[in-house]
Amino acid sequence: MSESISIKQTIVVRSRPDVLYRLALEPRRRVKWDPNLTRAEYEAEGGRLANNALVRFKFSRKLLGLSFTAKYGQLQAPQRGGWESVRNVGPLEKLTQAWQFKPMPGGTEVTLSINGRIRYKWIRTPVERVLNNMVITTLVELQRTVDAQGAQLMEDMGREMAEKQKAEAKAAKEAAKANKGKKK
């Protein structure tokens, strides 16, 4: 007898919806920042993010290293998107993941929903706990990734500003020397 599990978490991230949409749904980008995935790639050569596109995912060891194929659906850039498993994923008959990106002042409200149908009733509690942890770590890492990019941008801008000020000070010093030499 199968049972359903539904997990939904929301977080506010300081970034634009289109940036978050690509980070969360594009497999090549997602695998770079999400610790829950060790591999994510399109099944078709040269695949791209589109409805009905097939993607191969492989979870990390803490998620039993399960591999599965998922099909993208409900893609509406940059508001929402998601995927659903094509076949069983370990103890789950079906696994779906949905993302929603709602713009708001100062960032974007990101909602991640995971729905699964358990094949065996006795394993529901541990699987639900694992999926809940997966949702939370995915959202936290998404926020960290965006914050790291912002912090790097601020650091780069600060370095450029310091170099510019140094160059201006050097130019002013050279100009002062040149003016001093003319007065004599």
Coordinates of N, CA, C and O in Angstrom, one line a residue:
M1 N 0.8 -1.2 0.0 CA 0.0 0.0 0.0 C 0.9 1.2 0.0 O 1.7 1.4 0.9
S2 N 0.8 2.1 -1.0 CA 1.6 3.2 -1.1 C 1.0 4.4 -0.3 O -0.2 4.6 -0.2
E3 N 1.9 5.2 0.2 CA 1.6 6.4 1.0 C 2.3 7.6 0.4 O 3.4 7.5 -0.1
S4 N 1.7 8.8 0.5 CA 2.3 10.0 -0.1 C 3.0 10.8 1.0 O 2.7 10.8 2.1
I5 N 4.1 11.4 0.5 CA 4.9 12.4 1.3 C 4.9 13.7 0.6 O 5.2 13.7 -0.6
S6 N 4.6 14.8 1.3 CA 4.7 16.1 0.7 C 5.5 17.0 1.6 O 5.2 17.1 2.8
I7 N 6.5 17.6 1.1 CA 7.3 18.5 1.8 C 7.4 19.8 1.0 O 7.7 19.8 -0.2
K8 N 7.2 21.0 1.7 CA 7.3 22.3 1.1 C 8.0 23.2 2.0 O 7.6 23.4 3.2
Q9 N 9.0 23.9 1.5 CA 9.8 24.9 2.3 C 9.9 26.1 1.5 O 10.1 26.1 0.2
T10 N 9.9 27.3 2.1 CA 10.1 28.6 1.4 C 11.2 29.4 2.1 O 11.4 29.3 3.3
I11 N 12.0 30.1 1.3 CA 13.1 30.9 1.8 C 13.2 32.1 0.9 O 12.8 32.1 -0.3
V12 N 13.6 33.2 1.4 CA 13.8 34.5 0.6 C 15.3 34.6 0.3 O 16.2 34.5 1.2
V13 N 15.6 34.7 -1.0 CA 17.0 34.8 -1.4 C 17.2 36.1 -2.1 O 16.4 36.6 -2.9
R14 N 18.3 36.7 -1.8 CA 18.6 38.1 -2.4 C 19.2 37.9 -3.8 O 20.4 38.0 -4.0
S15 N 18.3 37.7 -4.7 CA 18.7 37.6 -6.2 C 17.4 37.7 -7.0 O 16.3 37.6 -6.5
R16 N 17.7 37.8 -8.3 CA 16.6 37.9 -9.3 C 16.0 36.5 -9.6 O 16.7 35.5 -9.6
P17 N 14.7 36.4 -9.9 CA 14.1 35.1 -10.2 C 14.7 34.4 -11.4 O 14.9 33.2 -11.3
D18 N 15.1 35.1 -12.4 CA 15.7 34.5 -13.6 C 17.1 33.8 -13.3 O 17.4 32.7 -13.8
V19 N 17.8 34.4 -12.4 CA 19.1 33.8 -12.0 C 18.9 32.6 -11.2 O 19.5 31.5 -11.4
L20 N 18.0 32.6 -10.3 CA 17.7 31.5 -9.4 C 17.0 30.4 -10.2 O 17.3 29.2 -10.0
Y21 N 16.2 30.7 -11.2 CA 15.6 29.7 -12.0 C 16.6 28.9 -12.7 O 16.6 27.6 -12.7
R22 N 17.6 29.5 -13.3 CA 18.7 28.8 -14.0 C 19.5 28.0 -13.1 O 19.9 26.9 -13.4
L23 N 19.9 28.6 -11.9 CA 20.7 27.8 -10.9 C 20.0 26.6 -10.4 O 20.6 25.5 -10.3
A24 N 18.7 26.7 -10.2 CA 17.9 25.6 -9.6 C 17.5 24.5 -10.6 O 17.5 23.3 -10.3
L25 N 17.3 24.9 -11.9 CA 16.7 23.9 -12.8 C 17.7 23.4 -13.9 O 17.5 22.4 -14.4
E26 N 18.7 24.2 -14.2 CA 19.7 23.8 -15.2 C 20.6 22.7 -14.6 O 21.3 23.0 -13.6
P27 N 20.6 21.5 -15.1 CA 21.3 20.4 -14.4 C 22.8 20.7 -14.2 O 23.4 20.4 -13.2
R28 N 23.5 21.2 -15.3 CA 24.9 21.5 -15.1 C 25.3 22.5 -14.1 O 26.3 22.4 -13.4
R29 N 24.4 23.5 -13.9 CA 24.6 24.5 -12.9 C 24.3 23.9 -11.5 O 24.9 24.2 -10.5
R30 N 23.2 23.1 -11.5 CA 22.7 22.6 -10.2 C 23.7 21.7 -9.5 O 23.9 21.8 -8.3
V31 N 24.3 20.9 -10.3 CA 25.3 19.9 -9.7 C 26.5 20.6 -9.1 O 27.1 20.0 -8.2
K32 N 26.8 21.8 -9.5 CA 27.9 22.5 -9.0 C 27.7 23.0 -7.6 O 28.7 23.1 -6.8
W33 N 26.5 23.3 -7.2 CA 26.3 23.9 -5.9 C 25.4 23.0 -4.9 O 25.5 23.2 -3.7
D34 N 24.7 22.1 -5.5 CA 23.8 21.3 -4.6 C 24.5 20.0 -4.1 O 24.9 19.2 -4.8
P35 N 24.8 20.0 -2.7 CA 25.5 18.8 -2.2 C 24.7 17.5 -2.2 O 25.3 16.5 -2.0
N36 N 23.4 17.6 -2.5 CA 22.6 16.4 -2.6 C 22.8 15.6 -3.9 O 22.4 14.5 -4.0
L37 N 23.4 16.3 -4.9 CA 23.5 15.7 -6.2 C 25.0 15.5 -6.6 O 25.8 16.4 -6.3
T38 N 25.4 14.3 -7.1 CA 26.7 14.1 -7.5 C 26.8 14.2 -9.0 O 27.9 14.4 -9.6
R39 N 25.7 14.0 -9.7 CA 25.7 14.0 -11.1 C 24.3 14.4 -11.6 O 23.3 14.0 -11.1
A40 N 24.3 15.3 -12.6 CA 23.0 15.7 -13.3 C 23.3 16.1 -14.7 O 24.2 17.0 -14.9
E41 N 22.7 15.4 -15.6 CA 23.0 15.7 -17.0 C 21.9 15.3 -17.9 O 21.1 14.4 -17.6
Y42 N 21.7 15.9 -19.0 CA 20.7 15.6 -20.0 C 20.9 14.3 -20.6 O 22.1 13.9 -20.8
E43 N 19.9 13.5 -20.8 CA 20.0 12.2 -21.5 C 20.4 12.3 -22.9 O 21.2 11.6 -23.4
A44 N 19.8 13.3 -23.6 CA 20.1 13.5 -25.0 C 21.3 14.4 -25.1 O 21.6 15.3 -24.3
E45 N 22.1 14.1 -26.2 CA 23.3 14.9 -26.4 C 22.9 16.4 -26.8 O 22.0 16.6 -27.6
G46 N 23.5 17.3 -26.1 CA 23.2 18.7 -26.4 C 21.8 19.1 -25.9 O 21.2 20.0 -26.5
G47 N 21.3 18.4 -24.9 CA 20.0 18.7 -24.3 C 19.9 20.1 -23.7 O 20.9 20.8 -23.4
R48 N 18.7 20.6 -23.6 CA 18.5 21.9 -23.0 C 17.2 21.9 -22.1 O 16.4 21.0 -22.3
L49 N 17.1 22.9 -21.3 CA 16.0 23.0 -20.4 C 14.7 23.3 -21.1 O 14.5 24.4 -21.7
A50 N 13.9 22.3 -21.2 CA 12.6 22.4 -21.9 C 11.6 21.3 -21.3 O 12.1 20.3 -20.7
N51 N 10.3 21.6 -21.5 CA 9.3 20.6 -21.1 C 9.6 19.3 -21.8 O 10.0 19.2 -22.9
N52 N 9.4 18.2 -21.0 CA 9.6 16.8 -21.5 C 11.1 16.4 -21.7 O 11.3 15.3 -22.2
A53 N 12.0 17.3 -21.4 CA 13.4 16.9 -21.5 C 13.8 15.9 -20.4 O 13.4 16.0 -19.3
L54 N 14.5 14.9 -20.8 CA 14.9 13.8 -19.8 C 16.3 14.1 -19.2 O 17.2 14.5 -20.0
V55 N 16.4 14.0 -17.9 CA 17.7 14.2 -17.2 C 18.0 13.1 -16.3 O 17.1 12.5 -15.7
R56 N 19.3 12.7 -16.3 CA 19.7 11.7 -15.3 C 20.3 12.3 -14.1 O 21.2 13.2 -14.2
F57 N 19.8 11.9 -12.9 CA 20.3 12.5 -11.7 C 20.9 11.3 -10.9 O 20.5 10.2 -11.0
K58 N 21.9 11.7 -10.1 CA 22.5 10.7 -9.1 C 22.6 11.5 -7.8 O 23.3 12.5 -7.7
F59 N 22.0 10.9 -6.8 CA 22.0 11.5 -5.4 C 23.4 11.2 -4.8 O 24.1 10.3 -5.2
S60 N 23.7 12.0 -3.8 CA 25.0 11.8 -3.0 C 24.8 10.5 -2.2 O 23.8 9.9 -2.1
R61 N 25.9 10.1 -1.6 CA 26.0 8.9 -0.7 C 25.0 9.0 0.4 O 24.4 8.0 0.8
K62 N 24.8 10.2 1.0 CA 23.9 10.3 2.2 C 22.5 10.0 1.8 O 21.6 9.8 2.6
L63 N 22.2 10.1 0.5 CA 20.9 9.8 -0.1 C 20.9 8.5 -0.8 O 20.2 8.2 -1.8
L64 N 21.8 7.6 -0.3 CA 22.0 6.2 -0.8 C 22.5 6.1 -2.2 O 22.5 5.1 -2.8
G65 N 23.0 7.2 -2.8 CA 23.6 7.2 -4.1 C 22.7 6.7 -5.2 O 23.1 6.2 -6.2
L66 N 21.4 7.0 -5.0 CA 20.4 6.5 -6.0 C 20.5 7.3 -7.3 O 20.7 8.5 -7.3
S67 N 20.4 6.5 -8.4 CA 20.4 7.1 -9.8 C 19.0 7.0 -10.3 O 18.3 6.0 -10.1
F68 N 18.5 8.0 -11.1 CA 17.2 7.9 -11.7 C 17.1 8.9 -12.8 O 17.9 9.8 -13.0
T69 N 16.1 8.7 -13.6 CA 15.8 9.5 -14.8 C 14.5 10.3 -14.4 O 13.6 9.8 -13.9
A70 N 14.6 11.6 -14.7 CA 13.4 12.5 -14.5 C 13.1 13.2 -15.8 O 13.9 13.4 -16.7
K71 N 11.8 13.7 -15.8 CA 11.3 14.4 -17.0 C 10.9 15.8 -16.5 O 10.1 15.9 -15.6
Y72 N 11.4 16.8 -17.2 CA 11.0 18.2 -16.8 C 9.6 18.4 -17.3 O 9.1 18.0 -18.3
G73 N 8.9 19.3 -16.5 CA 7.5 19.7 -16.8 C 7.2 21.0 -16.1 O 7.9 21.4 -15.2
Q74 N 6.1 21.6 -16.5 CA 5.6 22.8 -15.9 C 6.6 23.9 -15.9 O 6.7 24.8 -15.0
L75 N 7.5 24.0 -16.9 CA 8.5 25.0 -17.0 C 7.9 26.3 -17.5 O 7.3 26.4 -18.6
Q76 N 7.9 27.4 -16.6 CA 7.5 28.7 -17.0 C 8.6 29.7 -16.5 O 8.5 30.1 -15.4
A77 N 9.6 29.9 -17.3 CA 10.7 30.8 -16.9 C 10.2 32.2 -16.7 O 9.4 32.7 -17.5
P78 N 10.6 32.9 -15.7 CA 11.4 32.5 -14.5 C 10.5 32.2 -13.3 O 11.0 32.4 -12.2
Q79 N 9.2 31.9 -13.4 CA 8.3 31.8 -12.3 C 8.3 30.4 -11.6 O 8.3 30.3 -10.4
R80 N 8.4 29.3 -12.4 CA 8.3 28.0 -11.9 C 8.8 26.9 -12.8 O 8.9 27.2 -14.0
G81 N 9.1 25.8 -12.2 CA 9.5 24.6 -13.0 C 9.7 23.4 -12.1 O 9.7 23.6 -10.9
G82 N 9.9 22.3 -12.7 CA 10.1 21.1 -11.9 C 10.3 19.9 -12.8 O 10.3 19.9 -14.0
W83 N 10.4 18.7 -12.1 CA 10.5 17.5 -12.8 C 9.9 16.4 -12.0 O 9.5 16.5 -10.8
E84 N 9.7 15.2 -12.7 CA 9.1 14.1 -12.0 C 9.9 12.8 -12.5 O 10.3 12.8 -13.6
S85 N 10.1 11.9 -11.6 CA 10.8 10.7 -11.9 C 10.0 9.9 -12.9 O 8.8 9.8 -12.9
V86 N 10.8 9.2 -13.8 CA 10.2 8.4 -14.9 C 9.8 7.0 -14.3 O 8.8 6.4 -14.6
R87 N 10.7 6.5 -13.4 CA 10.5 5.2 -12.8 C 10.7 5.3 -11.3 O 10.9 6.4 -10.8
N88 N 10.7 4.1 -10.6 CA 11.0 4.1 -9.2 C 12.3 4.7 -8.8 O 13.3 4.6 -9.6
V89 N 12.4 5.4 -7.7 CA 13.6 5.9 -7.1 C 13.8 5.2 -5.8 O 13.3 5.7 -4.7
G90 N 14.5 4.1 -5.7 CA 14.7 3.4 -4.5 C 13.3 3.0 -3.9 O 12.5 2.3 -4.6
P91 N 13.1 3.4 -2.7 CA 11.8 3.0 -2.0 C 10.6 3.8 -2.4 O 9.5 3.7 -2.0
L92 N 10.8 4.8 -3.4 CA 9.8 5.6 -3.8 C 9.2 5.2 -5.2 O 10.0 4.9 -6.1
E93 N 7.9 5.1 -5.3 CA 7.3 4.8 -6.6 C 7.4 6.0 -7.5 O 7.6 5.8 -8.7
K94 N 7.3 7.2 -7.0 CA 7.4 8.4 -7.8 C 8.0 9.5 -6.9 O 7.7 9.6 -5.7
L95 N 8.8 10.4 -7.5 CA 9.4 11.5 -6.8 C 9.2 12.7 -7.8 O 9.6 12.6 -8.9
T96 N 8.7 13.8 -7.2 CA 8.6 15.0 -8.0 C 9.2 16.2 -7.2 O 9.2 16.2 -6.0
Q97 N 9.7 17.1 -8.0 CA 10.3 18.3 -7.4 C 9.8 19.5 -8.1 O 9.8 19.5 -9.4
A98 N 9.3 20.5 -7.4 CA 8.7 21.7 -8.0 C 9.4 23.0 -7.4 O 9.5 23.0 -6.1
W99 N 9.7 23.9 -8.2 CA 10.3 25.2 -7.7 C 9.4 26.3 -8.1 O 8.8 26.3 -9.2
Q100 N 9.2 27.3 -7.2 CA 8.5 28.5 -7.5 C 9.3 29.7 -7.1 O 9.9 29.7 -6.1
F101 N 9.4 30.7 -8.0 CA 10.1 31.9 -7.8 C 9.2 33.1 -7.8 O 8.7 33.4 -8.9
K102 N 9.0 33.8 -6.7 CA 8.1 34.9 -6.6 C 8.9 36.2 -6.3 O 9.5 36.3 -5.2
P103 N 9.0 37.1 -7.3 CA 9.8 38.3 -7.0 C 9.2 39.1 -5.9 O 7.9 39.2 -5.8
M104 N 10.0 39.7 -5.1 CA 9.6 40.6 -4.0 C 10.7 41.7 -3.8 O 11.8 41.5 -4.2
P105 N 10.3 42.7 -3.1 CA 11.4 43.7 -2.8 C 12.6 43.1 -2.1 O 12.4 42.4 -1.1
G106 N 13.8 43.3 -2.6 CA 15.0 42.9 -2.0 C 15.3 41.4 -2.3 O 16.3 40.9 -1.8
G107 N 14.6 40.8 -3.2 CA 15.0 39.4 -3.6 C 13.9 38.6 -4.2 O 13.0 39.2 -4.8
T108 N 13.9 37.3 -3.9 CA 12.9 36.4 -4.5 C 12.5 35.4 -3.4 O 13.3 34.9 -2.7
E109 N 11.2 35.2 -3.3 CA 10.7 34.1 -2.4 C 10.8 32.8 -3.2 O 10.1 32.6 -4.3
V110 N 11.6 31.9 -2.7 CA 11.8 30.6 -3.4 C 11.1 29.5 -2.6 O 11.3 29.4 -1.4
T111 N 10.2 28.8 -3.3 CA 9.5 27.7 -2.7 C 9.9 26.4 -3.4 O 9.8 26.3 -4.6
L112 N 10.4 25.4 -2.6 CA 10.8 24.1 -3.1 C 9.8 23.1 -2.5 O 9.7 23.0 -1.3
S113 N 9.2 22.3 -3.4 CA 8.2 21.3 -3.0 C 8.7 19.9 -3.5 O 9.1 19.8 -4.6
I114 N 8.7 18.9 -2.6 CA 9.0 17.6 -3.0 C 7.8 16.7 -2.6 O 7.3 16.8 -1.5
N115 N 7.4 15.9 -3.6 CA 6.3 15.0 -3.4 C 6.8 13.6 -3.7 O 7.4 13.4 -4.8
G116 N 6.5 12.6 -2.9 CA 6.9 11.3 -3.2 C 5.8 10.3 -2.8 O 5.0 10.6 -1.9
R117 N 5.8 9.1 -3.4 CA 4.9 8.1 -3.1 C 5.7 6.9 -2.6 O 6.5 6.4 -3.4
I118 N 5.6 6.5 -1.4 CA 6.4 5.4 -0.8 C 5.8 4.1 -1.2 O 4.6 3.9 -1.2
R119 N 6.7 3.2 -1.5 CA 6.3 1.8 -1.9 C 5.9 1.0 -0.7 O 5.1 0.1 -0.7
Y120 N 6.6 1.2 0.5 CA 6.4 0.4 1.7 C 6.1 1.3 2.9 O 6.9 2.2 3.2
K121 N 5.0 1.0 3.5 CA 4.6 1.9 4.7 C 5.6 2.0 5.8 O 5.8 3.0 6.4
W122 N 6.3 0.9 6.1 CA 7.2 0.8 7.2 C 8.4 1.8 7.0 O 9.1 2.1 8.0
I123 N 8.7 2.2 5.8 CA 9.9 3.0 5.6 C 9.6 4.5 5.4 O 10.4 5.3 5.2
R124 N 8.3 4.8 5.6 CA 7.8 6.2 5.4 C 8.6 7.2 6.3 O 9.1 8.2 5.8
T125 N 8.7 7.0 7.6 CA 9.3 8.0 8.5 C 10.8 8.3 8.2 O 11.1 9.5 8.0
P126 N 11.6 7.3 8.0 CA 13.0 7.6 7.6 C 13.1 8.3 6.3 O 13.9 9.2 6.1
V127 N 12.4 7.9 5.3 CA 12.4 8.5 4.0 C 11.9 10.0 4.0 O 12.5 10.9 3.4
E128 N 10.9 10.2 4.8 CA 10.4 11.6 5.0 C 11.4 12.5 5.6 O 11.6 13.6 5.2
R129 N 12.1 11.9 6.6 CA 13.2 12.7 7.3 C 14.3 13.0 6.3 O 14.8 14.2 6.3
V130 N 14.7 12.1 5.5 CA 15.8 12.3 4.6 C 15.4 13.3 3.5 O 16.2 14.2 3.2
L131 N 14.1 13.2 3.0 CA 13.7 14.2 2.0 C 13.6 15.6 2.6 O 13.9 16.6 1.9
N132 N 13.1 15.7 3.8 CA 13.0 17.0 4.5 C 14.4 17.6 4.6 O 14.6 18.8 4.3
N133 N 15.4 16.8 5.1 CA 16.7 17.4 5.2 C 17.3 17.8 3.8 O 18.0 18.8 3.7
M134 N 16.9 17.0 2.8 CA 17.4 17.3 1.4 C 16.8 18.7 1.0 O 17.6 19.5 0.4
V135 N 15.6 18.9 1.2 CA 14.9 20.2 0.8 C 15.6 21.4 1.6 O 16.0 22.4 0.9
I136 N 15.8 21.2 2.8 CA 16.4 22.3 3.6 C 17.8 22.6 3.2 O 18.2 23.7 3.0
T137 N 18.7 21.5 3.0 CA 20.0 21.8 2.6 C 20.1 22.4 1.2 O 21.0 23.2 0.9
T138 N 19.2 21.9 0.3 CA 19.2 22.5 -1.0 C 18.9 24.0 -1.0 O 19.6 24.8 -1.7
L139 N 17.9 24.4 -0.2 CA 17.6 25.8 -0.2 C 18.7 26.6 0.5 O 19.0 27.7 0.0
V140 N 19.3 26.1 1.6 CA 20.3 26.8 2.2 C 21.5 27.0 1.3 O 22.2 28.0 1.3
E141 N 21.9 25.9 0.6 CA 23.0 26.0 -0.3 C 22.8 26.9 -1.5 O 23.7 27.6 -2.0
L142 N 21.5 27.0 -1.9 CA 21.2 27.9 -3.0 C 21.4 29.4 -2.5 O 22.0 30.2 -3.2
Q143 N 21.0 29.6 -1.3 CA 21.2 31.0 -0.7 C 22.7 31.3 -0.6 O 23.1 32.3 -0.9
R144 N 23.4 30.3 -0.1 CA 24.9 30.5 0.1 C 25.6 30.7 -1.2 O 26.5 31.6 -1.3
T145 N 25.2 30.0 -2.2 CA 25.8 30.2 -3.6 C 25.5 31.6 -4.1 O 26.4 32.3 -4.5
V146 N 24.3 32.1 -3.9 CA 24.0 33.4 -4.4 C 24.7 34.4 -3.6 O 25.3 35.4 -4.1
D147 N 24.7 34.2 -2.2 CA 25.4 35.2 -1.4 C 26.9 35.2 -1.7 O 27.6 36.2 -1.6
A148 N 27.5 34.0 -2.0 CA 28.9 33.9 -2.3 C 29.2 34.7 -3.6 O 30.2 35.4 -3.7
Q149 N 28.3 34.6 -4.6 CA 28.5 35.3 -5.8 C 28.4 36.8 -5.5 O 29.2 37.6 -6.0
G150 N 27.5 37.2 -4.7 CA 27.3 38.6 -4.4 C 28.6 39.1 -3.6 O 29.1 40.2 -3.8
A151 N 29.0 38.3 -2.7 CA 30.2 38.7 -1.9 C 31.4 38.8 -2.8 O 32.2 39.7 -2.6
Q152 N 31.6 37.9 -3.7 CA 32.7 37.9 -4.6 C 32.6 39.2 -5.5 O 33.6 39.9 -5.7
L153 N 31.4 39.5 -5.9 CA 31.2 40.7 -6.7 C 31.6 42.0 -6.0 O 32.3 42.8 -6.5
M154 N 31.2 42.0 -4.7 CA 31.5 43.2 -3.8 C 33.0 43.3 -3.6 O 33.6 44.3 -3.7
E155 N 33.6 42.1 -3.4 CA 35.1 42.1 -3.2 C 35.8 42.6 -4.4 O 36.8 43.4 -4.3
D156 N 35.4 42.1 -5.6 CA 36.0 42.5 -6.9 C 35.8 44.0 -7.1 O 36.8 44.7 -7.5
M157 N 34.6 44.5 -6.8 CA 34.3 45.9 -7.0 C 35.2 46.7 -6.0 O 35.7 47.8 -6.4
G158 N 35.3 46.3 -4.8 CA 36.2 47.0 -3.8 C 37.6 47.0 -4.2 O 38.3 48.0 -4.1
R159 N 38.1 45.9 -4.8 CA 39.5 45.8 -5.3 C 39.7 46.8 -6.4 O 40.7 47.5 -6.5
E160 N 38.7 46.8 -7.4 CA 38.8 47.7 -8.5 C 38.8 49.2 -8.1 O 39.6 50.0 -8.6
M161 N 38.0 49.5 -7.1 CA 37.9 50.8 -6.6 C 39.2 51.3 -5.9 O 39.7 52.4 -6.1
A162 N 39.8 50.3 -5.1 CA 41.1 50.6 -4.5 C 42.2 50.9 -5.5 O 42.9 51.8 -5.4
E163 N 42.2 50.1 -6.6 CA 43.2 50.2 -7.6 C 43.0 51.6 -8.3 O 44.0 52.3 -8.7
K164 N 41.7 51.9 -8.6 CA 41.4 53.2 -9.3 C 41.9 54.4 -8.4 O 42.5 55.3 -8.9
Q165 N 41.6 54.3 -7.1 CA 42.0 55.4 -6.2 C 43.5 55.5 -6.1 O 44.1 56.6 -6.1
K166 N 44.2 54.3 -6.1 CA 45.7 54.3 -6.1 C 46.2 55.0 -7.4 O 47.1 55.8 -7.3
A167 N 45.6 54.6 -8.5 CA 46.1 55.2 -9.8 C 45.8 56.7 -9.8 O 46.7 57.5 -10.3
E168 N 44.7 57.1 -9.3 CA 44.3 58.6 -9.3 C 45.3 59.3 -8.3 O 45.8 60.4 -8.7
A169 N 45.6 58.7 -7.2 CA 46.5 59.3 -6.2 C 47.9 59.4 -6.9 O 48.6 60.5 -6.7
K170 N 48.4 58.4 -7.6 CA 49.7 58.4 -8.2 C 49.7 59.5 -9.3 O 50.7 60.2 -9.5
A171 N 48.6 59.6 -10.1 CA 48.5 60.6 -11.2 C 48.5 62.0 -10.5 O 49.2 62.9 -11.1
A172 N 47.8 62.2 -9.4 CA 47.8 63.5 -8.8 C 49.2 63.8 -8.2 O 49.7 65.0 -8.3
K173 N 49.9 62.9 -7.7 CA 51.2 63.1 -7.2 C 52.2 63.4 -8.3 O 53.0 64.4 -8.2
E174 N 52.1 62.7 -9.5 CA 52.9 63.0 -10.6 C 52.6 64.5 -11.1 O 53.5 65.2 -11.5
A175 N 51.3 64.8 -11.2 CA 50.9 66.2 -11.6 C 51.5 67.2 -10.7 O 51.9 68.3 -11.1
A176 N 51.4 67.0 -9.4 CA 52.0 67.9 -8.4 C 53.5 68.1 -8.6 O 54.0 69.2 -8.5
K177 N 54.2 67.0 -8.8 CA 55.6 67.0 -9.1 C 55.9 67.8 -10.3 O 56.8 68.6 -10.4
A178 N 55.1 67.6 -11.4 CA 55.3 68.3 -12.6 C 55.1 69.8 -12.4 O 55.8 70.7 -12.9
N179 N 54.0 70.2 -11.7 CA 53.7 71.6 -11.4 C 54.8 72.2 -10.6 O 55.2 73.4 -10.8
K180 N 55.4 71.5 -9.6 CA 56.5 72.0 -8.7 C 57.7 72.3 -9.6 O 58.4 73.3 -9.4
G181 N 58.0 71.4 -10.5 CA 59.1 71.5 -11.4 C 59.0 72.8 -12.3 O 60.0 73.4 -12.6
K182 N 57.8 73.1 -12.7 CA 57.6 74.3 -13.6 C 57.8 75.6 -12.8 O 58.2 76.6 -13.4
K183 N 57.4 75.6 -11.5 CA 57.5 76.8 -10.7 C 58.9 77.2 -10.5 O 59.2 78.4 -10.4
K184 N 59.9 76.3 -10.5 CA 61.3 76.6 -10.2 C 61.9 77.2 -11.4 O 62.1 77.8 -12.1

